[in-house]
Amino acid sequence: MGLGAVLVSALVYGVVSRYVNERAEANIRNVMLTHRGLHRYIQENMHPTFFKAQADGQVGLDFYSPIIFSSSYIVRVMHGLYNEERVKDGRPPIYYKMASDNPRNPVNRATPYEAQLLRRFNEQRDLKEFREVTDIDGEPFLVHAMPFLETGQACLRCHGKREKAPIGLQNLYPGEGGFNEHAGVIRAVEIIRAPLSKERYAALLLTGGLLGGLVGLGSLTLFNRHLRSKVQERTIALEMEIVERGRAEQQVRILNQDLERRVDERTQQLKAANHELDAFAYSVSHDLRAPLRAIDGFSQALDEDYGETLQVEGRDYLHRIRRGCTRMGDLIEDLLTLSRSTRRPMENLSLDLSRIAQEVIQELRSTGADGRTEFVVQPGLVAQGDPVLVRSVLQNLIGNAVKFSSKVETPRVEVGMVSGSHPAAFFVRDNGAGFDMAYRDKLFGAFQRLHDAEEFPGSGIGLATVQRIVQRHGGHVQASSQPGEGALFTFTLGA
Amino acid sequence: MKKYILLVEDNPDDEALTIRALRRNNIANEVVVARNGAEALDFLMARGPHVDRDPGHLPEVVLLDLKLPKVSGLEVLEQVRAAEQTRLLPVVVLTTSSEEKDLVESYRLGANSFIRKPVDFDQFMEAIRNLGMYWLVLNQSANGRDGS
C-alpha cells in the first residue's frame, strides 16, 4: 500500500514535472527564437543598409555604433529590459548570454561550461539545440542553448583581421577580441538559463492536487469497495439467516406436528379414560346401590317382622345399619354428581341466576330442609353457562349455607353479585358456623370435611363438585370466613 | 281373569324386596317373575317354555329392570313395543340407574314410567305403593278390552 502510494506519487510527479518543464522549455525556446530573429533582422537588413550608406558616403567611414550595428549588444540590452519587466512582475530574471571564447565585450566571455558547449556545437554540426536541467547551488535550472551563426565571408569584414575592419569599429574595440575569426566556424553560443523552482513548486502543487484527488478517489473507491463488501457480507449473513430461519421454522413445524400427534394421542387416551370412568360410574350407580338397597331393605324387614323379639340394643344396631346405608347411598349419589359434572357435555346459555336460586330455595323448602332460614336473593342476576351444572353449583352452595347456619338464632342466607365486579362475581353468604381460614385450601378437595359429621352431616364432595363446574366454565371459586361469623363463597363463570 | 304383575328382575334381593313392598302396600296380586330379558319375552309372547300360555292374558303392568343378563331391559322394551299384541302393554322401568341416557332412552322406546330404585327402603316402599295404586287400581288398562 505504502510502496504503491510512493510509486504512484513518483509517477505522477514525474509526469507533472515533465509537463511543467516542457511548458517552461517552450517559453524559453520562444524567447531564444525571438532573440535569434532579432539577430537575423540586424544582420540581414541593418548591416547591408549600413554598409551601403557608408559606401554611398552617407555615413562616415569611421562611424561605428554598437547600438545600431552589434546584434549581440542590441539583444543583450533588450533582454536586460525584458528581465527588468519580469522582476517588476515578481518573477525571477532569466539568464541570457551570447557566449564566445573570443568576445569583443568581456561580458560575453564564455564560462568553461559555455565554452565546452560551443566546442560541441562546432564538432556536431547537426546538433541544432541543447537543453539540460541542472542544479546550481542546489536550485534547479533549465538550460537551453543554440549555436550562433556560422561565420561567413560577410562576417569577416568586422570579425576578420583587425586592420581590415571599419575604422569606427577599430576605434571602439582596442583589443583583439572579436577579430581574427575564420569562415565556417561557429563563433558563439546563445544560452538561456531559467530557474525551475517555481515550476517545481507548481509541479509539486499539481502533483499534490492530483495525488490528493487520487487519494480521495482511491479512498472513495476503497470506501465503495468496503461498502460493497459490507453489503455483500450482510447479504450473505441475511441469506444464511433466512436459511437458518427456514430450518427453524421447519423444526417448529415438525415439533408442532409431533405435538399435535401427541395431543391427539393424549386426547384418545383421555377419551378412553373418560369412557372407562363412564363405565365405572354407571357400574357404581348400578351395582353398588343394589346390595346397599338389600342391606337397608332387609334390615327394615328384620325390624318390622322380628323387631319385637329383639332387645332395644338389637333394634338400635339395625337402625345404625340403616343410617349407614343412607349415608353410603348419599355418598354414591354425590360421587356420581361429581363424575357427571366433569363428563357431562356443556351447553352455553344465558341464565337467570336469580330465578335458579329461587327454584333451589323452593326445593329446599319443599323438603323442609330450609329450617327457619331467611333467604335474600338479589334480583336480575344473569350469567352464561350450562343450566344443569350451574344449578348444581347453587344447590351445593345454598344447601351448604343452609346447613351451616342451621344452628344459629336467626339463620340468613344471601345470594347476590359483588357490585362492580368484572367478570361478574356471584356470592352465597350465610351467618352460620363459618370455618377456619387456615383450612381454606382443603375446602374444595373431594371428601374434605372441616366439621364433624355429627355436627353437620355431608359427604365432603359438594364443594369439589362446585369447583369442578366453575373451572369447567373458566371461572374461579373462593371462600372466606371467620369461625362463628358465617361464610362467604364467591364464584365467577368465565373470565 | 286375574290381574297380575310381571316383574323382570335378575337380582333375588330386589325381587324379594319388591314383592315385600307390594305386599306391605296391600297389593295382593300375583307377581310373575322373569329372571332375564329372554325369559320375559318368552313369557309375554307365549313361546318357548310358555308356549301353552294364553297370549292374550297379559299382566296389568310390567316392572322392568334395565340391567339384565342376555337380553337387556331396553331391548325387551323395544320388542314389546314392536309386537302388535304387546304394543300398548304398560311398562314401568324400575332401575337402580340414574343415568340420564337410560331415562331418555327408556321414554324414547315407549316406557310408561321410569322409577329409580332408591337405596332407602322407606322411599322404595313409597314408590311401589304409588306404582301399584296407579297401575292396578286407577288405570283403565287397554289390555282387558283388547283381550276380551
CSV table of N, CA, C and O in Angstrom, one decimal, chain A residues 34-95:
chain,number,residue,atom,x,y,z
A,34,THR,N,13.0,34.4,-30.5
A,34,THR,CA,12.7,35.8,-30.7
A,34,THR,C,14.1,36.6,-30.8
A,34,THR,O,14.3,37.4,-31.7
A,35,HIS,N,15.0,36.2,-29.9
A,35,HIS,CA,16.3,36.9,-29.9
A,35,HIS,C,17.0,36.6,-31.2
A,35,HIS,O,17.6,37.5,-31.9
A,36,ARG,N,16.9,35.3,-31.7
A,36,ARG,CA,17.6,34.9,-32.9
A,36,ARG,C,17.0,35.7,-34.1
A,36,ARG,O,17.8,36.1,-35.0
A,37,GLY,N,15.7,35.8,-34.1
A,37,GLY,CA,15.0,36.6,-35.1
A,37,GLY,C,15.6,38.0,-35.2
A,37,GLY,O,15.8,38.6,-36.2
A,38,LEU,N,15.9,38.6,-34.0
A,38,LEU,CA,16.4,39.9,-33.9
A,38,LEU,C,17.8,40.0,-34.5
A,38,LEU,O,18.1,40.9,-35.3
A,39,HIS,N,18.6,39.0,-34.2
A,39,HIS,CA,20.0,38.9,-34.8
A,39,HIS,C,19.9,38.9,-36.3
A,39,HIS,O,20.6,39.6,-37.0
A,40,ARG,N,19.0,38.0,-36.7
A,40,ARG,CA,18.9,37.9,-38.2
A,40,ARG,C,18.5,39.2,-38.9
A,40,ARG,O,19.0,39.6,-39.9
A,41,TYR,N,17.5,39.8,-38.2
A,41,TYR,CA,17.0,41.1,-38.8
A,41,TYR,C,18.1,42.1,-38.9
A,41,TYR,O,18.3,42.7,-40.0
A,42,ILE,N,18.9,42.1,-37.8
A,42,ILE,CA,20.0,43.1,-37.8
A,42,ILE,C,21.1,42.8,-38.9
A,42,ILE,O,21.5,43.6,-39.7
A,43,GLN,N,21.4,41.4,-38.9
A,43,GLN,CA,22.4,41.0,-39.9
A,43,GLN,C,21.9,41.1,-41.3
A,43,GLN,O,22.7,41.5,-42.2
A,44,GLU,N,20.7,40.8,-41.6
A,44,GLU,CA,20.2,40.7,-43.0
A,44,GLU,C,19.7,42.1,-43.5
A,44,GLU,O,19.7,42.3,-44.7
A,45,ASN,N,19.3,42.9,-42.6
A,45,ASN,CA,18.7,44.2,-43.1
A,45,ASN,C,19.6,45.4,-42.7
A,45,ASN,O,19.8,46.3,-43.6
A,46,MET,N,20.0,45.4,-41.4
A,46,MET,CA,20.7,46.7,-41.0
A,46,MET,C,22.1,46.7,-41.5
A,46,MET,O,22.6,47.8,-41.9
A,47,HIS,N,22.8,45.5,-41.4
A,47,HIS,CA,24.2,45.6,-41.9
A,47,HIS,C,24.3,46.0,-43.3
A,47,HIS,O,25.1,46.9,-43.6
A,48,PRO,N,23.6,45.4,-44.3
A,48,PRO,CA,23.7,45.8,-45.7
A,48,PRO,C,23.3,47.3,-45.9
A,48,PRO,O,24.0,48.0,-46.6
A,49,THR,N,22.3,47.7,-45.2
A,49,THR,CA,21.9,49.1,-45.3
A,49,THR,C,23.0,50.1,-44.8
A,49,THR,O,23.3,51.1,-45.5
A,50,PHE,N,23.6,49.7,-43.7
A,50,PHE,CA,24.7,50.5,-43.1
A,50,PHE,C,25.8,50.6,-44.1
A,50,PHE,O,26.4,51.7,-44.4
A,51,PHE,N,26.3,49.4,-44.5
A,51,PHE,CA,27.4,49.4,-45.4
A,51,PHE,C,27.1,50.1,-46.7
A,51,PHE,O,28.0,50.8,-47.3
A,52,LYS,N,25.9,50.0,-47.2
A,52,LYS,CA,25.6,50.7,-48.4
A,52,LYS,C,25.6,52.2,-48.2
A,52,LYS,O,26.2,53.0,-49.0
A,53,ALA,N,25.1,52.6,-47.0
A,53,ALA,CA,25.1,54.0,-46.7
A,53,ALA,C,26.5,54.6,-46.6
A,53,ALA,O,26.8,55.7,-47.0
A,54,GLN,N,27.4,53.7,-46.0
A,54,GLN,CA,28.8,54.1,-45.9
A,54,GLN,C,29.4,54.2,-47.3
A,54,GLN,O,30.2,55.1,-47.6
A,55,ALA,N,29.1,53.2,-48.1
A,55,ALA,CA,29.7,53.2,-49.4
A,55,ALA,C,29.2,54.4,-50.2
A,55,ALA,O,30.0,55.0,-51.0
A,56,ASP,N,28.0,54.8,-50.0
A,56,ASP,CA,27.4,55.9,-50.7
A,56,ASP,C,27.9,57.2,-50.1
A,56,ASP,O,27.5,58.3,-50.6
A,57,GLY,N,28.6,57.1,-49.0
A,57,GLY,CA,29.2,58.3,-48.4
A,57,GLY,C,28.2,59.0,-47.5
A,57,GLY,O,28.4,60.1,-47.1
A,58,GLN,N,27.0,58.3,-47.3
A,58,GLN,CA,26.0,59.0,-46.5
A,58,GLN,C,26.4,58.9,-45.0
A,58,GLN,O,26.0,59.7,-44.2
A,59,VAL,N,27.2,57.8,-44.7
A,59,VAL,CA,27.7,57.7,-43.3
A,59,VAL,C,29.3,57.7,-43.4
A,59,VAL,O,29.8,57.1,-44.3
A,60,GLY,N,29.9,58.3,-42.4
A,60,GLY,CA,31.3,58.4,-42.5
A,60,GLY,C,32.0,57.0,-42.3
A,60,GLY,O,31.4,56.2,-41.6
A,61,LEU,N,33.2,56.8,-42.9
A,61,LEU,CA,33.8,55.5,-42.8
A,61,LEU,C,34.3,55.2,-41.4
A,61,LEU,O,34.4,54.1,-41.0
A,62,ASP,N,34.5,56.2,-40.6
A,62,ASP,CA,34.9,56.0,-39.2
A,62,ASP,C,33.7,55.8,-38.3
A,62,ASP,O,33.9,55.7,-37.1
A,63,PHE,N,32.5,55.9,-38.8
A,63,PHE,CA,31.4,55.8,-37.8
A,63,PHE,C,31.1,54.3,-37.5
A,63,PHE,O,31.1,53.4,-38.3
A,64,TYR,N,31.0,54.1,-36.3
A,64,TYR,CA,30.5,52.7,-35.8
A,64,TYR,C,29.8,52.9,-34.5
A,64,TYR,O,30.3,53.5,-33.6
A,65,SER,N,28.6,52.3,-34.4
A,65,SER,CA,27.8,52.3,-33.2
A,65,SER,C,27.2,50.9,-32.9
A,65,SER,O,26.5,50.3,-33.7
A,66,PRO,N,27.6,50.3,-31.7
A,66,PRO,CA,27.1,49.0,-31.4
A,66,PRO,C,25.5,49.1,-31.3
A,66,PRO,O,24.9,48.1,-31.5
A,67,ILE,N,25.0,50.3,-30.9
A,67,ILE,CA,23.6,50.4,-30.7
A,67,ILE,C,22.8,50.1,-32.0
A,67,ILE,O,21.7,49.5,-31.9
A,68,ILE,N,23.4,50.4,-33.1
A,68,ILE,CA,22.7,50.0,-34.3
A,68,ILE,C,23.4,49.0,-35.1
A,68,ILE,O,22.9,48.5,-36.2
A,69,PHE,N,24.6,48.5,-34.7
A,69,PHE,CA,25.3,47.6,-35.6
A,69,PHE,C,25.6,46.3,-34.9
A,69,PHE,O,25.6,45.3,-35.6
A,70,SER,N,25.7,46.2,-33.6
A,70,SER,CA,26.0,44.9,-32.9
A,70,SER,C,24.7,44.2,-32.5
A,70,SER,O,24.0,44.7,-31.6
A,71,SER,N,24.5,43.1,-33.2
A,71,SER,CA,23.2,42.4,-32.8
A,71,SER,C,23.3,41.8,-31.3
A,71,SER,O,22.4,41.8,-30.6
A,72,SER,N,24.6,41.4,-31.0
A,72,SER,CA,24.7,40.8,-29.6
A,72,SER,C,24.5,41.9,-28.6
A,72,SER,O,23.8,41.7,-27.5
A,73,TYR,N,24.9,43.1,-28.9
A,73,TYR,CA,24.7,44.3,-28.0
A,73,TYR,C,23.2,44.5,-27.9
A,73,TYR,O,22.6,44.6,-26.8
A,74,ILE,N,22.5,44.7,-29.0
A,74,ILE,CA,21.1,45.0,-29.0
A,74,ILE,C,20.3,44.0,-28.3
A,74,ILE,O,19.5,44.3,-27.4
A,75,VAL,N,20.5,42.7,-28.6
A,75,VAL,CA,19.8,41.6,-28.0
A,75,VAL,C,20.0,41.6,-26.4
A,75,VAL,O,19.1,41.4,-25.6
A,76,ARG,N,21.3,41.8,-26.1
A,76,ARG,CA,21.6,41.8,-24.6
A,76,ARG,C,20.8,42.9,-23.9
A,76,ARG,O,20.3,42.7,-22.8
A,77,VAL,N,20.9,44.1,-24.5
A,77,VAL,CA,20.2,45.2,-23.9
A,77,VAL,C,18.7,44.9,-23.8
A,77,VAL,O,18.0,45.2,-22.7
A,78,MET,N,18.1,44.4,-24.9
A,78,MET,CA,16.7,44.1,-24.9
A,78,MET,C,16.4,43.1,-23.8
A,78,MET,O,15.4,43.2,-23.1
A,79,HIS,N,17.3,42.1,-23.7
A,79,HIS,CA,17.0,41.0,-22.7
A,79,HIS,C,17.0,41.6,-21.3
A,79,HIS,O,16.2,41.2,-20.4
A,80,GLY,N,18.0,42.6,-21.1
A,80,GLY,CA,18.0,43.3,-19.8
A,80,GLY,C,16.7,44.0,-19.5
A,80,GLY,O,16.2,43.8,-18.4
A,81,LEU,N,16.2,44.6,-20.5
A,81,LEU,CA,14.9,45.3,-20.3
A,81,LEU,C,13.8,44.3,-20.0
A,81,LEU,O,12.9,44.5,-19.1
A,82,TYR,N,13.8,43.2,-20.7
A,82,TYR,CA,12.9,42.1,-20.5
A,82,TYR,C,12.9,41.6,-19.1
A,82,TYR,O,11.9,41.5,-18.4
A,83,ASN,N,14.2,41.4,-18.6
A,83,ASN,CA,14.3,40.9,-17.2
A,83,ASN,C,13.8,42.0,-16.2
A,83,ASN,O,13.2,41.6,-15.2
A,84,GLU,N,14.0,43.3,-16.5
A,84,GLU,CA,13.5,44.3,-15.6
A,84,GLU,C,12.0,44.2,-15.5
A,84,GLU,O,11.5,44.3,-14.4
A,85,GLU,N,11.4,43.9,-16.6
A,85,GLU,CA,9.9,43.8,-16.5
A,85,GLU,C,9.5,42.6,-15.7
A,85,GLU,O,8.5,42.6,-15.0
A,86,ARG,N,10.3,41.5,-15.9
A,86,ARG,CA,10.0,40.3,-15.2
A,86,ARG,C,10.1,40.5,-13.7
A,86,ARG,O,9.2,40.1,-12.9
A,87,VAL,N,11.2,41.2,-13.3
A,87,VAL,CA,11.4,41.4,-11.9
A,87,VAL,C,10.3,42.3,-11.3
A,87,VAL,O,9.8,42.0,-10.2
A,88,LYS,N,9.8,43.3,-12.1
A,88,LYS,CA,8.7,44.1,-11.7
A,88,LYS,C,7.5,43.3,-11.4
A,88,LYS,O,6.7,43.5,-10.5
A,89,ASP,N,7.4,42.3,-12.3
A,89,ASP,CA,6.2,41.4,-12.2
A,89,ASP,C,6.3,40.3,-11.1
A,89,ASP,O,5.5,39.5,-10.9
A,90,GLY,N,7.5,40.4,-10.4
A,90,GLY,CA,7.7,39.5,-9.3
A,90,GLY,C,8.2,38.1,-9.7
A,90,GLY,O,8.1,37.1,-9.0
A,91,ARG,N,8.8,38.1,-11.0
A,91,ARG,CA,9.4,36.9,-11.4
A,91,ARG,C,10.9,37.0,-11.4
A,91,ARG,O,11.4,38.1,-11.5
A,92,PRO,N,11.5,35.8,-11.3
A,92,PRO,CA,13.0,35.9,-11.3
A,92,PRO,C,13.5,36.2,-12.7
A,92,PRO,O,12.8,35.8,-13.7
A,93,PRO,N,14.6,36.9,-12.8
A,93,PRO,CA,15.2,37.2,-14.1
A,93,PRO,C,15.7,35.9,-14.8
A,93,PRO,O,16.0,35.0,-14.1
A,94,ILE,N,15.7,36.0,-16.1
A,94,ILE,CA,16.2,34.8,-16.9
A,94,ILE,C,17.6,35.2,-17.4
A,94,ILE,O,17.8,36.2,-18.1
A,95,TYR,N,18.6,34.3,-17.2
A,95,TYR,CA,20.0,34.5,-17.6
A,95,TYR,C,20.0,34.3,-19.1
A,95,TYR,O,19.5,33.3,-19.7
